[in-house]
Structures are given as structure tokens and as C-alpha cells.
C-alpha positions in Angstrom: 0.0 0.0 0.0 1.5 3.4 -0.9 2.5 5.6 2.0 0.0 8.2 0.9 -2.8 5.7 1.5 -1.8 4.8 5.1 -2.4 6.7 8.3 -1.1 5.7 11.7 -3.5 6.4 14.5 -2.5 6.0 18.1 -6.1 5.4 19.2 -8.9 4.7 16.9 -11.1 7.1 18.9 -8.9 9.9 17.7 -10.1 9.2 14.2 -13.7 8.7 15.0 -14.0 11.8 17.1 -12.2 13.9 14.5 -15.1 13.1 12.2 -17.6 13.6 14.9 -19.7 10.6 13.7 -20.1 7.0 14.7 -19.5 4.4 12.0 -23.3 3.6 11.9 -24.2 7.3 11.5 -21.7 7.8 8.7 -23.2 5.0 6.6 -26.9 4.8 7.8 -28.2 6.9 4.9 -25.9 5.8 2.1 -26.7 2.9 -0.2 -23.4 2.7 -2.1 -20.2 4.3 -0.8 -16.9 4.2 -2.6 -13.8 5.9 -1.2 -11.3 7.0 -3.7 -7.8 7.3 -2.4 -6.6 10.9 -2.4 -3.1 12.0 -2.9 -1.9 15.2 -1.2 0.0 17.5 -3.5 1.8 20.5 -2.1 2.4 23.3 -4.6 4.9 26.1 -4.5 2.2 28.5 -3.6 1.5 26.5 -0.5 -2.1 26.0 -1.7 -3.1 22.3 -1.2 -5.5 20.3 -3.4 -6.5 16.7 -3.5 -6.3 14.6 -6.6 -8.5 11.5 -6.9 -6.6 8.4 -7.7 -9.3 6.6 -9.8 -7.2 3.5 -10.2 -7.6 2.5 -6.5 -11.3 2.3 -5.6 -12.0 0.9 -2.2 -15.4 0.0 -0.7 -15.7 1.2 2.9 -19.2 0.0 3.7 -18.6 -1.7 7.0 -19.8 -5.2 7.5 -19.7 -6.2 3.8 -16.3 -7.9 3.7 -15.1 -11.4 4.4 -12.8 -12.1 7.3 -10.4 -15.0 7.9 -9.4 -15.7 11.5 -6.4 -17.8 12.5 -5.3 -18.6 16.1 -2.1 -19.9 17.7 -1.6 -20.9 21.3 -3.6 -21.6 24.4 -7.3 -21.8 25.0 -7.3 -18.2 26.3 -6.2 -17.2 22.8 -9.0 -19.4 21.4 -11.6 -17.7 23.5 -10.3 -14.3 22.5 -10.6 -15.2 18.8 -14.2 -16.5 19.4 -15.1 -13.2 20.9 -13.6 -11.2 18.1 -15.3 -13.5 15.5 -18.6 -13.0 17.3 -18.4 -9.2 17.2 -17.5 -9.2 13.6 -20.3 -11.6 12.7 -22.8 -9.5 14.7 -21.8 -6.4 12.8 -22.4 -8.2 9.4 -18.9 -9.4 8.4 -18.7 -12.8 6.8 -16.3 -15.3 8.4 -14.5 -17.9 6.3 -12.0 -20.6 6.7 -10.8 -20.1 3.1 -8.1 -17.5 3.4 -7.9 -16.8 -0.3 -11.5 -15.7 -0.3 -11.0 -13.3 2.6 -10.6 -9.5 2.3 -8.9 -9.3 5.6 -6.8 -11.7 7.7 -7.1 -11.5 11.5 -4.1 -13.3 13.0 -4.1 -14.0 16.8 -0.6 -14.9 18.0 1.2 -16.8 20.7 4.5 -15.9 22.2 5.3 -19.0 24.2 7.6 -20.7 21.6 9.8 -19.5 18.8 8.1 -21.8 16.2 4.7 -20.4 16.9 6.0 -16.8 16.4 7.8 -18.0 13.2 4.5 -19.4 11.8 2.8 -16.1 12.8 5.4 -14.0 11.0 5.2 -16.2 7.9 1.4 -15.9 7.8 1.7 -12.1 7.9 4.1 -12.1 5.0 1.8 -14.4 3.1 -1.2 -12.2 3.7 0.6 -9.0 2.8 2.1 -10.7 -0.3 -1.4 -11.6 -1.5 -2.6 -8.1 -1.1 -4.8 -8.8 1.9 -5.5 -6.4 4.7 -3.9 -7.8 7.9 -4.8 -7.2 11.5 -2.7 -8.8 14.2 -3.6 -9.6 17.8 -2.5 -11.7 20.7 0.6 -11.9 22.8 3.3 -11.4 20.2 2.4 -7.8 19.3 1.4 -7.0 22.8 4.8 -8.2 24.2 6.9 -6.8 21.3 4.9 -4.0 19.6 8.0 -2.5 17.9 9.0 -5.7 16.1 10.1 -4.8 12.5 7.7 -7.2 10.8 4.7 -5.6 12.6 5.6 -2.2 11.4 2.6 -0.5 9.6 0.1 -3.3 10.6 -3.0 -2.7 12.7 -2.7 -4.2 16.2 -5.4 -5.2 18.7 -4.0 -5.5 22.3 -5.0 -8.5 24.4 -7.4 -6.3 26.4 -8.9 -4.4 23.4 -10.6 -7.3 21.7 -13.9 -5.6 22.3 -12.9 -3.0 19.7 -12.1 -5.4 16.9 -14.9 -4.1 14.6 -13.5 -0.6 14.7 -10.0 -1.7 14.0 -11.1 -4.0 11.1 -13.2 -1.2 9.5 -10.3 1.3 9.6 -7.8 -1.3 8.3 -10.0 -2.1 5.4 -10.1 1.7 4.6 -6.3 1.7 4.5 -5.5 3.0 8.0 -3.1 1.5 10.4 -4.5 1.3 14.0 -2.6 0.2 17.1 -4.5 -0.3 20.4 -2.8 -1.2 23.6 -3.4 -0.6 27.3 -4.9 -2.2 30.4 -8.5 -2.1 31.6 -8.8 -0.8 35.1 -11.4 0.2 37.6 -10.4 2.2 40.7 -6.8 1.5 39.8 -7.2 -2.3 39.7 -6.6 -4.3 36.6 -9.6 -6.1 35.2 -9.7 -9.6 33.6 -10.1 -8.1 30.2 -12.9 -7.4 27.7 -16.5 -8.1 28.9 -17.6 -11.7 29.1 -21.0 -10.7 27.7 -19.6 -10.0 24.2 -21.1 -12.0 21.3 -19.1 -15.1 20.4 -18.8 -17.5 17.6 -17.6 -20.8 19.1 -15.4 -23.0 17.0 -17.2 -25.9 18.6 -20.8 -25.1 19.5 -20.7 -27.6 22.3 -17.7 -26.1 24.1 -17.6 -22.7 25.9 -14.2 -21.4 26.9 -14.3 -18.9 29.7 -11.3 -16.9 30.7 -11.6 -16.4 34.4 -8.5 -14.1 34.8 -5.7 -12.8 32.8 -2.0 -12.4 33.6 -0.2 -14.1 36.5 1.7 -13.6 39.7 4.9 -15.4 38.6 8.1 -14.0 37.2 9.4 -17.1 35.4 12.7 -16.3 33.8 12.0 -18.1 30.5 8.4 -16.8 29.9 7.4 -13.9 27.7 3.7 -14.3 28.1 3.9 -12.2 31.3 5.2 -9.3 29.1 2.0 -9.5 27.1 -0.7 -10.4 29.6 0.8 -8.6 32.6 -0.1 -9.0 36.3 -3.1 -10.9 37.6 -6.6 -9.5 36.8 -9.6 -11.6 37.8 -13.2 -11.3 36.5 -15.9 -11.0 39.2 -17.3 -14.5 40.0 -20.9 -13.4 39.3 -19.9 -12.5 35.7 -18.2 -15.9 35.2 -21.2 -17.8 36.6 -23.6 -15.9 34.5 -21.6 -16.6 31.4 -21.6 -20.3 32.2 -25.3 -20.3 32.8 -26.0 -18.5 29.5 -23.7 -20.9 27.6 -25.5 -24.0 29.0 -28.8 -22.4 28.0 -27.5 -22.1 24.4 -26.8 -25.9 24.2 -23.2 -26.0 25.4 -22.2 -29.3 26.9 -18.7 -28.5 28.3 -17.4 -25.3 29.9 -13.6 -24.9 30.0 -12.1 -22.5 32.4 -8.9 -20.9 31.1 -6.2 -18.3 32.0 -2.5 -18.1 32.3 -2.8 -19.7 35.8 -6.3 -20.6 37.0 -4.9 -21.4 40.5 -4.3 -17.7 41.1 -7.9 -16.7 40.4 -9.4 -14.3 42.8 -6.3 -13.3 44.8 -6.6 -9.7 43.6 -10.3 -9.4 44.4 -10.6 -11.3 47.7 -11.8 -14.6 46.3 -10.2 -18.0 45.3 -10.5 -20.7 42.7 -12.4 -23.1 45.0 -15.0 -20.4 45.8 -15.6 -19.8 42.1 -15.8 -23.5 41.3 -18.4 -24.3 44.0 -20.6 -21.5 42.6 -20.2 -22.9 39.0 -21.0 -26.5 40.1 -24.5 -25.2 41.1 -25.3 -24.2 37.5 -24.0 -27.2 35.6 -26.9 -29.1 34.1 -27.2 -32.9 34.1 -25.0 -34.5 31.4 -22.8 -31.4 31.1 -19.3 -31.0 32.4 -16.8 -28.5 33.7 -13.1 -28.6 33.0 -10.6 -26.7 35.1 -7.6 -25.2 33.2 -3.9 -25.1 33.9 -2.7 -24.2 37.5 0.8 -23.9 38.7 1.8 -25.9 41.8 2.2 -23.0 44.3 -1.3 -21.9 44.0 -3.0 -25.3 44.3 -1.1 -26.4 47.4 -3.2 -24.4 49.9 -6.5 -25.7 48.3 -5.8 -29.4 48.0 -8.7 -30.6 50.2 -11.3 -28.4 48.4 -9.9 -29.1 45.0 -10.1 -32.9 45.6 -13.7 -32.5 46.7 -14.6 -30.4 43.6 -12.8 -32.7 41.1 -14.7 -35.6 42.6 -18.0 -34.0 41.7 -19.8 -36.0 39.0 -20.2 -32.9 36.7 -16.5 -31.8 37.0 -13.8 -33.6 35.0 -11.3 -35.3 37.3 -8.5 -33.7 35.3 -5.9 -31.1 36.2 -3.0 -29.7 34.2 -0.2 -28.9 36.6 3.1 -28.0 34.8 6.3 -29.0 36.6 8.8 -28.0 33.9 11.7 -29.7 35.6 12.4 -32.4 38.2 15.4 -30.6 39.5 15.2 -28.2 42.4 18.2 -26.3 41.1 16.6 -25.7 37.7 13.3 -24.8 39.3 15.1 -22.2 41.3 16.8 -20.8 38.2 13.4 -20.7 36.5 11.9 -18.9 39.5 9.1 -21.3 39.6 8.5 -20.8 43.4 8.1 -24.4 44.3 10.3 -27.5 44.6 10.1 -31.1 43.4 8.6 -32.2 46.8 5.8 -29.6 46.5 4.8 -30.8 43.1 4.8 -34.5 44.2 2.7 -33.5 47.2 0.0 -32.2 44.8 0.2 -35.2 42.5 0.1 -37.8 45.3 -2.6 -36.1 47.3 -5.0 -35.7 44.4 -4.3 -39.3 43.2 -5.2 -40.6 46.6 -8.3 -38.5 47.2 -9.6 -38.6 43.6 -8.9 -42.2 42.4 -8.3 -42.3 38.6 -7.7 -38.6 38.2 -5.7 -37.5 35.1 -2.8 -35.2 35.9 -1.1 -33.7 32.9 2.2 -31.9 33.1 4.8 -30.0 31.0 8.6 -30.4 30.8 11.2 -28.0 29.4 14.3 -29.9 28.2 17.6 -28.0 27.9 17.1 -25.0 30.2 20.4 -23.1 30.1 21.5 -24.2 33.6 20.3 -27.8 33.3 23.1 -30.3 33.9 23.0 -33.9 33.1 22.3 -34.7 36.7 19.4 -32.2 36.7 18.0 -33.9 33.6 18.2 -37.3 35.3 16.1 -35.8 38.1 13.5 -35.0 35.5 13.7 -38.5 34.0 13.2 -40.1 37.4 10.2 -37.9 38.2 8.5 -38.8 35.0 9.3 -42.4 35.3 7.8 -42.5 38.8 4.6 -40.6 38.0 4.0 -42.0 34.5 1.9 -39.1 33.4 -0.8 -40.1 30.8 -0.3 -36.7 29.2 3.2 -35.3 29.1 4.0 -32.1 27.0 7.7 -32.1 26.2 9.2 -28.9 24.9 12.7 -27.8 24.1 13.9 -24.6 25.6 13.5 -21.5 23.4 15.2 -18.2 24.4 12.4 -15.7 24.2 13.7 -12.1 23.6 13.6 -9.9 26.6 13.5 -12.7 29.2 16.3 -13.3 31.7 16.9 -16.8 30.5 17.6 -15.6 27.0 20.8 -13.9 28.2 22.2 -17.2 29.6 24.6 -19.3 27.7 22.7 -22.0 25.9 23.2 -25.8 26.0 24.3 -27.1 22.6 21.3 -27.9 20.4 22.5 -31.5 19.9 22.5 -32.1 23.6 19.0 -30.6 24.0 17.7 -32.8 21.2 19.3 -35.8 22.8 17.6 -35.2 26.2 14.2 -34.5 24.4 14.5 -37.8 22.6 15.3 -39.7 25.8 12.3 -38.3 27.6 10.0 -38.9 24.6 11.1 -42.5 24.5 10.4 -42.9 28.2 6.9 -41.4 27.7 6.2 -43.8 24.7 7.4 -46.8 26.7 4.2 -47.3 28.7 0.5 -47.6 27.8 -1.7 -45.7 30.3 -5.1 -47.3 29.4 -4.5 -51.0 29.1 -6.3 -51.7 32.4 -9.5 -50.1 30.9 -9.9 -52.7 28.2 -13.4 -54.3 28.6 -14.7 -51.8 31.0 -17.8 -49.7 30.6 -17.3 -46.0 30.5 -19.8 -43.1 30.4 -18.7 -40.7 27.7 -19.7 -37.2 26.7 -19.3 -36.8 23.0 -18.4 -33.3 21.8 -16.4 -33.3 18.6 -15.4 -35.2 15.4 -12.1 -36.9 15.1 -9.5 -35.9 12.5 -10.0 -39.1 10.6 -13.6 -38.3 10.0 -14.6 -41.9 10.9 -15.0 -41.4 14.6 -16.4 -39.0 17.2 -14.4 -37.9 20.2 -15.7 -38.2 23.7 -14.3 -38.0 27.2 -15.1 -39.9 30.4 -15.1 -38.5 33.9 -11.3 -38.5 33.9 -11.1 -36.6 30.6 -9.6 -39.6 28.9 -10.2 -39.5 25.1 -12.5 -42.2 23.8 -13.3 -42.7 20.1 -16.7 -44.0 19.0 -18.4 -44.5 15.7 -19.3 -41.4 13.8 -23.1 -41.1 14.1 -24.7 -37.6 14.0 -27.3 -38.6 16.7 -24.4 -39.1 19.2 -23.0 -35.6 19.1 -23.5 -33.8 22.3 -24.9 -37.0 24.0 -23.7 -38.7 27.2 -23.6 -42.5 26.4 -22.2 -45.7 27.8 -19.5 -47.5 25.8 -17.5 -50.7 26.2 -13.8 -50.2 25.7 -12.8 -52.6 22.9 -9.2 -51.3 22.2 -6.6 -49.0 23.7 -3.9 -46.9 22.3 -1.2 -44.6 23.7 -3.4 -41.5 23.6 -6.9 -42.8 23.5 -9.3 -45.7 23.8 -11.8 -47.1 21.3 -15.4 -47.7 22.5 -18.5 -49.5 21.2 -22.0 -48.4 22.3 -23.3 -50.5 25.1 -26.9 -49.7 24.2 -28.6 -47.7 21.5 -29.2 -44.1 22.2 -33.0 -43.7 22.0 -35.6 -41.8 24.0 -37.0 -43.7 27.0 -40.1 -45.6 25.8 -43.4 -44.4 27.1 -45.9 -46.9 28.6 -47.8 -48.4 25.7 -51.6 -48.5 25.6 -53.6 -51.3 24.2 -54.0 -49.7 20.8 -50.3 -49.0 20.3 -49.4 -52.7 20.3 -52.3 -54.1 18.3 -53.0 -54.0 14.6 -55.4 -51.2 13.7 -58.2 -53.5 12.6 -57.8 -55.7 15.7 -57.8 -52.6 17.8 -61.2 -51.5 16.4 -62.6 -55.0 17.0 -61.6 -55.0 20.6 -63.1 -51.6 21.2 -66.4 -52.6 19.6 -66.5 -55.8 21.7 -65.9 -53.9 24.9 -68.6 -51.3 24.1 -71.1 -54.1 23.3 -70.3 -55.8 26.6 -70.9 -52.6 28.4 -74.3 -52.0 26.8 -75.4 -55.6 27.6 -74.4 -55.0 31.2 -76.5 -51.9 31.4 -79.5 -53.5 29.7 -79.5 -56.5 32.0 -79.3 -54.4 35.2 -82.1 -51.9 34.3 
């Protein structure tokens, strides 16, 4: 786009207020609007005139274009994208999964790993190269707004997703808009944009609710804190109302998400267990609640209550508790604020109080200060716990973090350690003891192979069943007929049908026979009355 066609605006309200009109007012009485790009020409006499560039017509009727939305990263990012898509759809924009057909690409980024940012950068280059308007969002531009490859692009900050329609409209007109900042009330940070915004769910059966944003940690390898900032919790009544509304709209699962759900409420005088007990009261029968990732320090003081909540029949007995390393020395260098013993206390307590619970965890291989002995501590921890879900990551130096300034372990050694841990994880089958058992499964999505549907049992273990449309969103009983490393295969124990009503005599007889029986009964009644008169 020529420089003359682009305008950088610090805040989109500066542009709107300068025109003294709202977007709807500007276009409410116009059927067809075409903006012609104007080039400013400064003459020697200092008299300015604008010359129309008829070669570059651009429609600026808001809500008439097609938008492609792509998301990287965590469920918090996914929720943000669903909210942005919901607002765009409500305003009239058409959403598409076919990027080539879109007028604008909305790219919502993740800053946790280098590969995710590389993919994000490549997608920007692809969009610009195809002549698409591009708007970027998420943790990458929020954490590094001055990155060269973001120059000239419109940016939506992580707490400004409620203004996506304005940013998209101005970007389609050729303006570059960058919105950042924190939402605060009485000096306190809020969780983010309102939970009452319209939303387009990627899966209509699953509602993702961000209960807070930011965190309390200062992990030396993490850049997400640079983007999401300090802890900001949503009021519990807003979260409960959002869950209630979602269930009324046909949602079957509610996922709670944030950078650290365990820290919820510490800034507003509440806590995660207090919130969960209120949510349990609004979960309908055959619906489930899933608690998101929590770091060990913030779950330790709530172990009794968390065990009780995770035992509730409408709460998945599942918890994602990242450990990152089995070495106390490395954990200290990471500033994780707990030790190996603390983590094992969480795991052992919950496994004892919630039999069958699924505990997932994360490991970072090759942190700069990790010695071979440190890595052996990680290996022994994973061997002892035999986690059914283990997310193994190589260390990536994220710009601006303390760990990025440390001397790195040779990549060949990092790969070697990653391979060893991966082989350990692949060496055991976590579900073999479930073969032949009967499991109740809530089915919420289609498998990648197209031949199966995906459901989860009480322990959030993945179970595949035959792909039948009448099963989607249903809670059914299945018999486990096969097990794999990451899932089980189930066969329906009984057909899913409505409970039969009590039959009457006519419903089980042939129509002609039914008529005969009725006539006979009537004749017998008349004879009885005649005889007794």
C-alpha cells in the first residue's frame, strides 16, 4: 500500500472523534459508498489540493467484507478469537476458513515458543504478499509491539478485543491502527474485555471462559507475562452468568482458562475453589466443567477443596499442573516458586483423594542451567509418576527474558535429552487396564480421521466412538474394545434412544384388531347396562 494511503493512529477514537460521527451514523443513509484514495499535492504557492486516484477504488461500507481468523496458542487465545469473531459476525462481516477468499486476515498470535511466532510471521508475510488487509492480535504484538515485521500493521491489544470491529473497519479503509493498554477500575486491573460480548464458538458444544488474565509469577523463560501482565480476575458473578448463559445455548462443556487458574481471585478477595463451588450449582445434568492449567504453588493451599470439587460428578477429574523440571536447582533458576517435593505432594494427594484422576504436566528440556544430573532428576520424576499426558518442549530463548541472556546448551544435547524423555513417555500404555470396562462418555467433537467422534469420560480420557450424528452432544455408555497410547476405542453398550413411554392397548395391536376390541368392549358394556335396568 502506498504511503499516501496509510495513516497511523495512536487510538482509533482519535479518528472517529475527529469526524464527529459514529460508524453507523456515517453510513446509515448511504446505499453505495466508494472511497477514492486521495493524494496530497503541495504546490509552491502553499495551496493544497487533493487529486483523486481513480485507479484504486476501495469499498468502505462496514460489514460487507469477508474475514479469515487464525489462532495460535492456548485456550485463552482461542476464547479471544471466538469473541472477536462473534463481534465481527454480529456487525455483518462474513467469516470464512478459506483464506484466499477473505478481504482481511485477523491473526491472533502466541509468544510462548519460537516456532509459533515464526509461523505467525510467515502468515503475515503471506497475507501482505497476497494483497490482503492484515490485523494482528495476541501476545506477540502485545509483548513486542516494535518488532520490525509488525511495522505498519493494525494491532489489537489483548485487552482491546472488544474494539475489533473498529480496527477492522479502519484497516479495510487503508488506515493502520494500534490499540494497547490495560482495563482498570479504581486502579485495579480487570480480567479483560467483557464476558458478555457475542461469540462464535469453533465448537458449538464447548464454551471457553477466561476467568482471569496475567499471572503472579516471574518465570525467567516466559514472555507471556510481558504480554498479559499481572493478575486481573473477573468477578465471580460474571463468570457464573456466562456459564449459565452458555449452557442455555446448548453448550455441553465449559472450559475455564487463564495463564494460571490457580491464582484466580487473589486480587479481588476470592479464590478458585470459591468460584468452582458456585459454578457447580449451574452445571446441568449430562454437562461437564473442565478446570484449566494451574501452577503448583497456588494449588497447594487448596488441595482438600480441589479434591472434593474434582470428585463432583459434573466436573472432570482432570488437572494440568506443569512442573517444567524435576530438579530443584533448575526450578530455582526458572523462578518457579516451588520445589520437586511440592509438586509431588500435589500429585500424590490428588491421586489418593480422587482415584483415577488424570494429571497432565509440562517439561522443558535444555534450560540453560540444566546439567546432566538435573535432567536425570526430571527423568526419574516422569518415570515414577507415569503421566498419561506429558507435554515435552525444548527450551526456546524468548527475547527480553532473563533466561535468553544465559549461555545455551548445545542444540544437539537438547535434542538428545528431548529424545530420551520422549522414548520414556512412549514406553508405557496408560489405558490397558481399561480394556473391557464400561465408560460413560460425553461426545463433543469429530475426530480428525472423520470416521470417529471424540468423547471424554469422567477423567477426561479420550475415547473414540463410531461417527453417528445422533451421538453428538450426548452422554452415552460404551464398552472399551481397544486401547492406544493417547486414546481408547469404544463401542456403544446400548442404542441411544428416547426412553419408551408406557404403551396403551391400541399401540401394540393391529389397527383392525384394535377396532374390533373396542367394539366388543362397548357391546359388553351396553349388555351389562341392559340386564341391570
